[in-house]
Coordinates of C-alpha atoms (C1' of nucleotides) in Angstrom, one line a residue:
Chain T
X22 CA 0.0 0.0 0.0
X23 CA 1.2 3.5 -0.9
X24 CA 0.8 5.8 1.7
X25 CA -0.4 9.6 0.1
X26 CA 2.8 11.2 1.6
X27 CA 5.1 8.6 -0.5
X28 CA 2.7 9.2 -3.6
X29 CA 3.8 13.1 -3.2
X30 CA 7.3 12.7 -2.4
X31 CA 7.6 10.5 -5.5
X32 CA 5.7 13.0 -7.5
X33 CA 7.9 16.0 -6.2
X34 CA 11.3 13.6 -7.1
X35 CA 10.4 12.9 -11.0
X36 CA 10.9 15.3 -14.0
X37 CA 8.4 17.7 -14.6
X38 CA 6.3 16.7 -17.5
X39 CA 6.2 18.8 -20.6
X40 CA 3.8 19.4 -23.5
X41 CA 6.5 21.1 -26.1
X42 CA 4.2 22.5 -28.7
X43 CA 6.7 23.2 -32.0
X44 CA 5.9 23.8 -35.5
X45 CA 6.3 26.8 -38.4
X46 CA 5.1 30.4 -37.9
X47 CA 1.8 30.8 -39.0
X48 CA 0.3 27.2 -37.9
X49 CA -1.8 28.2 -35.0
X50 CA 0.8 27.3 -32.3
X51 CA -1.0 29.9 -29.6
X52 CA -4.1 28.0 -30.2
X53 CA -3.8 24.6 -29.7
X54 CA -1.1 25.9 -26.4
X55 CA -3.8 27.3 -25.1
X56 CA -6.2 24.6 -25.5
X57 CA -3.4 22.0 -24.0
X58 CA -3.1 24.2 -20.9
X59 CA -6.3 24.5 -20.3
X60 CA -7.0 20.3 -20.5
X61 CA -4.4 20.1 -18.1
X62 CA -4.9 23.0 -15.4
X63 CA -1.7 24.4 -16.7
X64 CA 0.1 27.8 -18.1
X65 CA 2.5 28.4 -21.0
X66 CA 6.2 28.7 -21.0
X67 CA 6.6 30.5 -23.9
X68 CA 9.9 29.7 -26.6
X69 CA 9.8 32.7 -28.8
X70 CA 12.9 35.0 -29.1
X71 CA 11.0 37.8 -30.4
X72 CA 8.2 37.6 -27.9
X73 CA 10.3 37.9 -24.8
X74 CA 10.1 41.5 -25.9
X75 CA 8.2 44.4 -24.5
X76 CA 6.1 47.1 -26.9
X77 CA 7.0 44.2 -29.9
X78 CA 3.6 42.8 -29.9
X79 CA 2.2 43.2 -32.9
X80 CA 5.4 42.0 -35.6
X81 CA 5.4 38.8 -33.5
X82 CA 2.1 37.9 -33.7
X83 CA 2.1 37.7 -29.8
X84 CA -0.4 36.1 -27.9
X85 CA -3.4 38.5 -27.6
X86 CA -4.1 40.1 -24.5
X87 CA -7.4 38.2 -24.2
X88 CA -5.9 35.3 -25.1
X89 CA -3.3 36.2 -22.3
X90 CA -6.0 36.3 -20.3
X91 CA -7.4 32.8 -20.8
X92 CA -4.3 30.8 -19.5
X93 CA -1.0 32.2 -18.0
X94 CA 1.9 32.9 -20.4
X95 CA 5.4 33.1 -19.1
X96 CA 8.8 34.7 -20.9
X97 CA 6.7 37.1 -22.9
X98 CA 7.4 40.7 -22.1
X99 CA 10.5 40.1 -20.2
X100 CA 12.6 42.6 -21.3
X101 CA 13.1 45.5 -23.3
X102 CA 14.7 45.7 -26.9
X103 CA 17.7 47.4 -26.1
X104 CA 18.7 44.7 -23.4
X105 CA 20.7 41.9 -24.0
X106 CA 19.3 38.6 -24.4
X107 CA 20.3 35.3 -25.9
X108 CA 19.3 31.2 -25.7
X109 CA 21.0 31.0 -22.3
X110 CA 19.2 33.7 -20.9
X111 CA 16.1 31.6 -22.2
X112 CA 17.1 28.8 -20.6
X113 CA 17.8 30.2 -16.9
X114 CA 14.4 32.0 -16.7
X115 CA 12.4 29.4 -18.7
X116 CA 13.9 26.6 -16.5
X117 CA 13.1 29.1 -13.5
X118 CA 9.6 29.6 -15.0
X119 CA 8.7 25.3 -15.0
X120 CA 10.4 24.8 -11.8
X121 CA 8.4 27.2 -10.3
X122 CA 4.7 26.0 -12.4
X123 CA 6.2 22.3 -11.2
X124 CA 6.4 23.5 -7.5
X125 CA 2.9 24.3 -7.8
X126 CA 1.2 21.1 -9.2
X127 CA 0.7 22.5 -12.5
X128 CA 0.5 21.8 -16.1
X129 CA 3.1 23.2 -18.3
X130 CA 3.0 23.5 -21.9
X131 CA 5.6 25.0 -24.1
X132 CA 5.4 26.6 -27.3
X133 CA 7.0 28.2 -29.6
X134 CA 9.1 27.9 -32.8
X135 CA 12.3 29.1 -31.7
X136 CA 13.9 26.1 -32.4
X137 CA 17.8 26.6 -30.5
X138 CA 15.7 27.9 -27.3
X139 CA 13.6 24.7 -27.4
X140 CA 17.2 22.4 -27.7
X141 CA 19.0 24.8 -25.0
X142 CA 16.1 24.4 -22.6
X143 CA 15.5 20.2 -23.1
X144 CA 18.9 19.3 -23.5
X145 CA 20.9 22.6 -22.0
X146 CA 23.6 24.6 -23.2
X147 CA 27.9 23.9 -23.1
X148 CA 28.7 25.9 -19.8
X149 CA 30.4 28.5 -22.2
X150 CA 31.1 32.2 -21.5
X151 CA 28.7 34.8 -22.6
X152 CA 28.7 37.1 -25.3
X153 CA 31.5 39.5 -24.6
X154 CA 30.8 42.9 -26.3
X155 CA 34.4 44.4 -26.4
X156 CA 35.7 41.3 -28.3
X157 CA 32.9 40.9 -31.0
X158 CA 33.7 44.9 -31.5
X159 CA 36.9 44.5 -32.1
X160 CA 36.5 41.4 -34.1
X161 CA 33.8 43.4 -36.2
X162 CA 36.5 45.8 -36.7
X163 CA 39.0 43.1 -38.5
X164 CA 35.5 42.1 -40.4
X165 CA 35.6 45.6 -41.4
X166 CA 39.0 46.0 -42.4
X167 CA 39.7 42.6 -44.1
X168 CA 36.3 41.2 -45.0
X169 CA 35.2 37.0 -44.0
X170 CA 38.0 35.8 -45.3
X171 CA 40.8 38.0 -43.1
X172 CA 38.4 36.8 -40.0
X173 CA 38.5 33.3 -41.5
X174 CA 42.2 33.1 -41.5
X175 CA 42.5 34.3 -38.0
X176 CA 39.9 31.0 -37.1
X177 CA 42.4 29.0 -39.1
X178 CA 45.6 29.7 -37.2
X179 CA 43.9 29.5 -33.9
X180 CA 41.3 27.0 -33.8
X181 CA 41.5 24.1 -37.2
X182 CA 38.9 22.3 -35.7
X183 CA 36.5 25.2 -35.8
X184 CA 37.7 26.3 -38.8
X185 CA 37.2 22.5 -40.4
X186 CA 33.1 22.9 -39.4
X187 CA 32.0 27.0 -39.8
X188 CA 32.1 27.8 -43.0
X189 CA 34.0 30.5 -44.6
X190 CA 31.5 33.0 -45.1
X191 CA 30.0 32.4 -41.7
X192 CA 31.2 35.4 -39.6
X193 CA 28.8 34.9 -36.7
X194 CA 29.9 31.4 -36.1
X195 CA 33.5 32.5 -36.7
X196 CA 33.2 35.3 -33.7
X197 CA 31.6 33.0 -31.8
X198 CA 34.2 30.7 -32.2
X199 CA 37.4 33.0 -31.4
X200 CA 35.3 34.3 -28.5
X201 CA 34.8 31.2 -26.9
X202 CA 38.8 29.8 -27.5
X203 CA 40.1 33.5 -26.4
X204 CA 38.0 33.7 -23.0
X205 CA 38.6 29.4 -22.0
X206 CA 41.6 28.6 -24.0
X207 CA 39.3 25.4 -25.2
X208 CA 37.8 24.8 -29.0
X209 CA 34.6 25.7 -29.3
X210 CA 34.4 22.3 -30.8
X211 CA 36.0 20.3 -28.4
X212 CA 33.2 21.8 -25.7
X213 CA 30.1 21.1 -28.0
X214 CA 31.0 17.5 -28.9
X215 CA 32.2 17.1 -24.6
X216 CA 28.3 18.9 -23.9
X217 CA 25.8 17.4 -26.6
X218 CA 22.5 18.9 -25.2
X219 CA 22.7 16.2 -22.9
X220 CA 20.8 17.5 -20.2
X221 CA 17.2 15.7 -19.8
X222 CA 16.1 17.6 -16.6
X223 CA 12.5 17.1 -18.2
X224 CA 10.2 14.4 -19.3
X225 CA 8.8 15.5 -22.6
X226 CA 6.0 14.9 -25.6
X227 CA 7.3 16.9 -28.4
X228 CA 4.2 18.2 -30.6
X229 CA 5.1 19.3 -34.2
X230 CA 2.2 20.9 -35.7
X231 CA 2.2 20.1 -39.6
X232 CA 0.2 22.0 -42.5
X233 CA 0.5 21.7 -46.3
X234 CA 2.9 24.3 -47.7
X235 CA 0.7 26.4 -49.7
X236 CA -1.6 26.8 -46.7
X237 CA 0.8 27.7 -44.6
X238 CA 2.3 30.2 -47.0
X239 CA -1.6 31.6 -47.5
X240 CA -1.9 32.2 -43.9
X241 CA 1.6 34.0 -43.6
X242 CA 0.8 36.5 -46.3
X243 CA -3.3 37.0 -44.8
X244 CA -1.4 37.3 -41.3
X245 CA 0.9 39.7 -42.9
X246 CA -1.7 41.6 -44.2
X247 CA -3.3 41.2 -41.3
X248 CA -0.6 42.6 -39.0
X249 CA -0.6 46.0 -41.5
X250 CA -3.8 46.8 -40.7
X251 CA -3.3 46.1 -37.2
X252 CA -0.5 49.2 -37.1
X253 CA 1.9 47.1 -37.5
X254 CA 4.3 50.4 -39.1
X255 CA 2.8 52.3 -36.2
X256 CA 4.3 50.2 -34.1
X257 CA 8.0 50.9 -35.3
X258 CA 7.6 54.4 -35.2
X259 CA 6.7 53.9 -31.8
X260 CA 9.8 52.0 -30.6
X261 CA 11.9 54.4 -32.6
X262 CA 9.8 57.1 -30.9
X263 CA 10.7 55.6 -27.3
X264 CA 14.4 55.8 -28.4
X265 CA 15.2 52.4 -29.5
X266 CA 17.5 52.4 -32.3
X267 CA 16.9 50.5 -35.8
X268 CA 20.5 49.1 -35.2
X269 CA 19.4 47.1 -32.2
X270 CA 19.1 43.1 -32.7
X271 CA 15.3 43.2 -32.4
X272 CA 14.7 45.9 -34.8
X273 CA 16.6 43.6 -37.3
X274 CA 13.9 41.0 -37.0
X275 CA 11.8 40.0 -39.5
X276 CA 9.2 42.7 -40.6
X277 CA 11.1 45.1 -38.1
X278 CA 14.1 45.8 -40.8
X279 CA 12.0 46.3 -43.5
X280 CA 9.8 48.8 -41.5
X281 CA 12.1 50.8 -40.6
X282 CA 13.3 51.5 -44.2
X283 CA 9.7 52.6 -44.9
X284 CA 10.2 54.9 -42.0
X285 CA 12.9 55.9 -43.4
X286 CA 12.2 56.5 -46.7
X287 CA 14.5 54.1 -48.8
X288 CA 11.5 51.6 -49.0
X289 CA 8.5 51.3 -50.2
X290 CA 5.4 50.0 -48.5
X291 CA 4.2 47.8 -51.3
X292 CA 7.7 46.2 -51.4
X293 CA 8.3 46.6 -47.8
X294 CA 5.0 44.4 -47.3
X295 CA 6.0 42.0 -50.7
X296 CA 9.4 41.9 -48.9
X297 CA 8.1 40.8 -45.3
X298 CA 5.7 38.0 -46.8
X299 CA 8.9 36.4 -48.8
X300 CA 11.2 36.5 -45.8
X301 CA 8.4 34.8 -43.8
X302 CA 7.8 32.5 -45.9
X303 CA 12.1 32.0 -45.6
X304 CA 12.0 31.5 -42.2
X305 CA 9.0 29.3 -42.2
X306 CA 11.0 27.0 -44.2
X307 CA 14.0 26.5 -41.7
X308 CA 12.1 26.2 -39.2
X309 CA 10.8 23.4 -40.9
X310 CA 14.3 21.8 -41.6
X311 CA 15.0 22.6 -37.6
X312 CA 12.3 20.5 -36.5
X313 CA 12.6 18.2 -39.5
X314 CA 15.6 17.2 -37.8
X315 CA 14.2 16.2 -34.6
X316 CA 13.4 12.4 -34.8
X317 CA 11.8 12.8 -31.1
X318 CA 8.7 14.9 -32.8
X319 CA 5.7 13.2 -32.7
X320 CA 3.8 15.2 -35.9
X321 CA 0.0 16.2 -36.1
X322 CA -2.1 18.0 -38.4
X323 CA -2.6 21.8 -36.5
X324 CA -6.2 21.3 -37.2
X325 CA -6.7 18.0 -35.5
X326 CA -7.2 19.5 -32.5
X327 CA -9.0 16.2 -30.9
X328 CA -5.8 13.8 -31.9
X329 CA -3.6 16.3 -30.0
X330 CA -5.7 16.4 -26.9
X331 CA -5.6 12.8 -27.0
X332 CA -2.3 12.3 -27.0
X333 CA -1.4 14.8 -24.6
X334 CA -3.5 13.1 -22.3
X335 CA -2.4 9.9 -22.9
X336 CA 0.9 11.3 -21.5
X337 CA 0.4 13.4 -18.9
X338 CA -1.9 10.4 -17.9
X339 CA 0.6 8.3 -17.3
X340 CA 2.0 10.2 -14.1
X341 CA -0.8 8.7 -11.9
X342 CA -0.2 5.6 -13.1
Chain L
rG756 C1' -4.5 48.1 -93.0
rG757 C1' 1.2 49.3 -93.1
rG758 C1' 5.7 49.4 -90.1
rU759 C1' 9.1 48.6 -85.9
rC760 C1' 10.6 45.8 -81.7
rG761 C1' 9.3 41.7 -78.6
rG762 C1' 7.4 36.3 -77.2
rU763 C1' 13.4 31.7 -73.8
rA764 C1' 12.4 29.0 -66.1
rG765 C1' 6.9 30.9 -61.8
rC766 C1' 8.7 36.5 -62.8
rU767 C1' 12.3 40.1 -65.1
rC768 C1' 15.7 39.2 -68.7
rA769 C1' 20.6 37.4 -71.1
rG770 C1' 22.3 34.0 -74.8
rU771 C1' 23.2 30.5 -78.7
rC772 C1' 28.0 33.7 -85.9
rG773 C1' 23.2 26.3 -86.3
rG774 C1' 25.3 21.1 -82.2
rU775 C1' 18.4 21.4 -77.3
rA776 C1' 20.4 27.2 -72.8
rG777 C1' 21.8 30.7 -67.9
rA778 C1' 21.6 35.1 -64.4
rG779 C1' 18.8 37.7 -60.5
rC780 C1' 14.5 37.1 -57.7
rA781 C1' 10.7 33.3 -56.7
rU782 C1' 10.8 28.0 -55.5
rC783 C1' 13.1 23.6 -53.3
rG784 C1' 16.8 21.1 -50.0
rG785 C1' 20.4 21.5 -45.9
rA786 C1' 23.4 23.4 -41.5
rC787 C1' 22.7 25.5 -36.8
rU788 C1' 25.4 25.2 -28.8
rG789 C1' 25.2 32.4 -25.2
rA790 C1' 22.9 37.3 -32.0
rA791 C1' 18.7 32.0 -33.8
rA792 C1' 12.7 36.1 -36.8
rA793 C1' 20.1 35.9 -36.4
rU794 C1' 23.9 33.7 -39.5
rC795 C1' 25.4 30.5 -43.4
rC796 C1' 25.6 26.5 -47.4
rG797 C1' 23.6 23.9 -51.7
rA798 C1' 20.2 22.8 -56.2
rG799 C1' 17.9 25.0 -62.6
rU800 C1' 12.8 23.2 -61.8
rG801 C1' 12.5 24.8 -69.5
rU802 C1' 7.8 21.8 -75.7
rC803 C1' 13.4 28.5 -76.1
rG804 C1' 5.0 31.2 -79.0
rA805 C1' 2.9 27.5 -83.1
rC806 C1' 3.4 25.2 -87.8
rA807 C1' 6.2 24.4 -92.1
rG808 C1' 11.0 25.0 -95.0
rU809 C1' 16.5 24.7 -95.5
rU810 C1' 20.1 21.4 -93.0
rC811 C1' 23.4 15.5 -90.8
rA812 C1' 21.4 18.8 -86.9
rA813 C1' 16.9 24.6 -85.9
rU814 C1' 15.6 27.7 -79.7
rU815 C1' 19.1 30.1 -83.3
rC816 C1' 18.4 30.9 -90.5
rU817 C1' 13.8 31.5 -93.9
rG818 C1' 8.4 31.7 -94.5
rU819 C1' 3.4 31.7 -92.7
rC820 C1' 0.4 32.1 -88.6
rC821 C1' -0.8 33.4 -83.4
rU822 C1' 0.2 37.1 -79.7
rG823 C1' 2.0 41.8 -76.9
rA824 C1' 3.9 46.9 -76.9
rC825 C1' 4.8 51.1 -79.7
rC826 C1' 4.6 54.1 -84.4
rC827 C1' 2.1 55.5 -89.1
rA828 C1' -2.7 55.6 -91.2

RNA sequence: GGGUCGGUAGCUCAGUCGGUAGAGCAUCGGACUGAAAAUCCGAGUGUCGACAGUUCAAUUCUGUCCUGACCCA
C-alpha cells in the first residue's frame, strides 16, 4: 500500500512533464497551447525570441491580451529591446519559470518555434562564457577591415577544428568561435562535442504541428496583411519614438528591418510588405528543416485538435499511473 | 490596313555567328550550442510562342500564322 505522503514525495522527485508545442510560424501554435493548458490546469512557457520582448507585440504575432487572459503565459514581455538577451538567458528563466509551475502542481505547456531555445532548454547549453561585447567589437573591426576571409584566416591559425566545421562565409559562427577559445583557451568544438545537449532535466512529448505548404504560405501572407492593418508600421515608429534604435538586434527582425526602411524612406510599403511575406515564408522553411531534424517529434495535423488532446492526455496520464 | 521591336524557367531578362540554354528574384533542400525572426551552405525546376521549309542537326536561319507593346494611317 502506498501511503499519500510517498505518492507526493515520489511525485515531487520525478521530471516535470512537458507538453512542447513546436511547429512553423503561421500554424496556430497559440491555439492549440492554449487549448493543452487548459485540458491540463496548466500555463504556458513561452519559446519565442521575439516575444520575450516588451512594446513588440504586434510583428510577432504575440499572444493576444485576451488570449493572455485565458491561461498564463510566461517569458513574454520580459525585457526590453535594447537589453541583452540570448538562448541562455532563455534557458535560466524558462527553466526558472517550470520549476516554479512544477512546484505548484501545475500543467506546463511550451510553445514556440524558436527552435535553438527549445534544444537549449530540453537538452541545456555547453557551460560557455557569454557574449563579450568588447571582443565581437573588435572582431567586427578586423570584419571591417579585411572582410570574411581576413576573420576566417585568423579562425584557421587559432582553432582548425572550428575552422574544419563553420564555413567560410560564416562570420557569426566565426566570432563566436574565437570568442569562446580566447575567454577558455578550449575549442569551441571540443566543448560542444564534450556537452551534446545532454541535459534531460524534463520528461517530454514533443508536438510538431504540420500543414500543407501552400496553406501555410496563404496564412503568412493573410497574417501579414493582417498585421498591416493592425499598425503594425505604427508600431515601429513607436519604438523608434521611445528611443530604441533600428540598429538594435530586435529591430533587425523579420518585418522590423524592412519597416524601418519605410520609415525611413529608402523603401517602399508595397515592397516593404512583398518583402516581409517572402522573408516569412524564408523562415518558415528553416524552421521546418529545424524541427525536421528532430526524430523525437511526434507530428499532427494543426487542425486536428481532438488527436492532439488525446495524446497529450495519454501522456500526462501516465504520471498517476 | 502598313511598319518597328518583342514572345526563352513561376517573374524580369541574357544568350546561342546552327550542335536542345543561364543570371537575379521566386521555389526547393540543408546546416545550426550564449545574435537564432540571427547567420550560413547547396540545387535550374525549360515543348526557347505555333506550324512548315532549308540542314546531318533549328531555340538560333527563312516563310506563314498566333500574340504583346509602340509608331504610321
Amino acid at each position: 500500500m502506498h501511503g499519500s505522503g510517498q505518492d507526493k514525495m515520489i511525485r515531487e522527485t520525478e521530471k516535470p512533464r512537458l507538453l512542447v508545442v513546436m511547429g512553423p510560424t503561421a500554424v496556430g501554435k497559440t491555439g492549440t497551447a492554449i487549448a493543452l493548458a487548459k485540458l491540463c490546469n496548466g500555463e504556458i512557457v513561452s519559446a519565442d525570441s521575439m516575444q520575450v520582448y516588451r512594446h513588440m507585440d504586434i510583428g510577432t504575432a504575440k499572444p493576444t491580451p485576451a488570449e493572455q487572459g485565458l491561461v498564463h503565459h510566461h517569458l513574454i514581455d520580459i525585457v526590453d529591446p535594447d537589453e541583452a538577451f540570448s538562448a541562455a538567458s532563455y534557458m535560466e528563466r524558462a527553466r526558472a519559470a517550470i520549476t516554479d509551475l512544477h512546484r505548484q502542481g501545475k500543467g506546463i505547456v511550451v510553445a514556440g518555434g524558436t527552435g535553438l531555445y527549445i534544444r537549449a532548454l530540453l537538452g541545456g547549453l555547453f557551460d560557455g562564457p557569454g557574449a563579450d561585447e568588447a571582443l565581437r567589437r573588435s572582431y567586427a573591426a578586423i570584419l571591417e577591415r579585411e572582410g570574411k576571409p581576413g576573420l576566417y584566416e585568423i579562425l584557421k591559425s587559432k582553432d582548425s577544428r572550428a575552422a574544419a566545421i563553420i564555413h567560410p562565409n560564416d562570420a557569426a559562427r566565426t566570432v563566436r568561435a574565437l570568442e569562446v577559445l580566447e575567454l577558455t583557451g578550449v575549442s569551441i568544438v571540443e566543448q560542444q562535442q564534450d556537452h551534446g545537449f545532454a541535459q534531460r532535466p524534463y520528461s517530454v512529448l514533443k508536438i510538431g504541428l504540420r500543414m500543407e505548404r501552400p496553406l501555410l504560405y496563404e496564412r503568412i501572407e493573410a497574417r501579414t496583411d493582417q498585421m498591416m492593418a493592425q499598425g503594425f508600421l505604427e508600431e515601429v515608429q513607436r519604438l523608434l519614438d521611445m528611443g530604441f534604435s533600428e540598429d538594435l538586434k530586435p529591430m533587425q527582425a523579420l518585418g522590423y528591418r524592412q519597416l524601418v526602411r519605410v520609415l525611413r524612406g529608402t523603401l517602399d510599403l508595397e515592397e516593404a510588405v512583398r518583402s516581409i511575406k517572402r522573408e516569412t515564408r524564408h523562415y518558415a522553411k528553416r524552421q521546418l528543416t529545424w524541427f525536421g531534424a528532430d526524430p523525437e517529434i511526434s507530428w499532427f495535423d494543426a487542425g486536428d485538435r481532438e488527436e492532439i488532446v488525446r495524446s497529450a492526455g495519454r501522456f500526462l496520464g501516465e504520471k498517476s499511473l
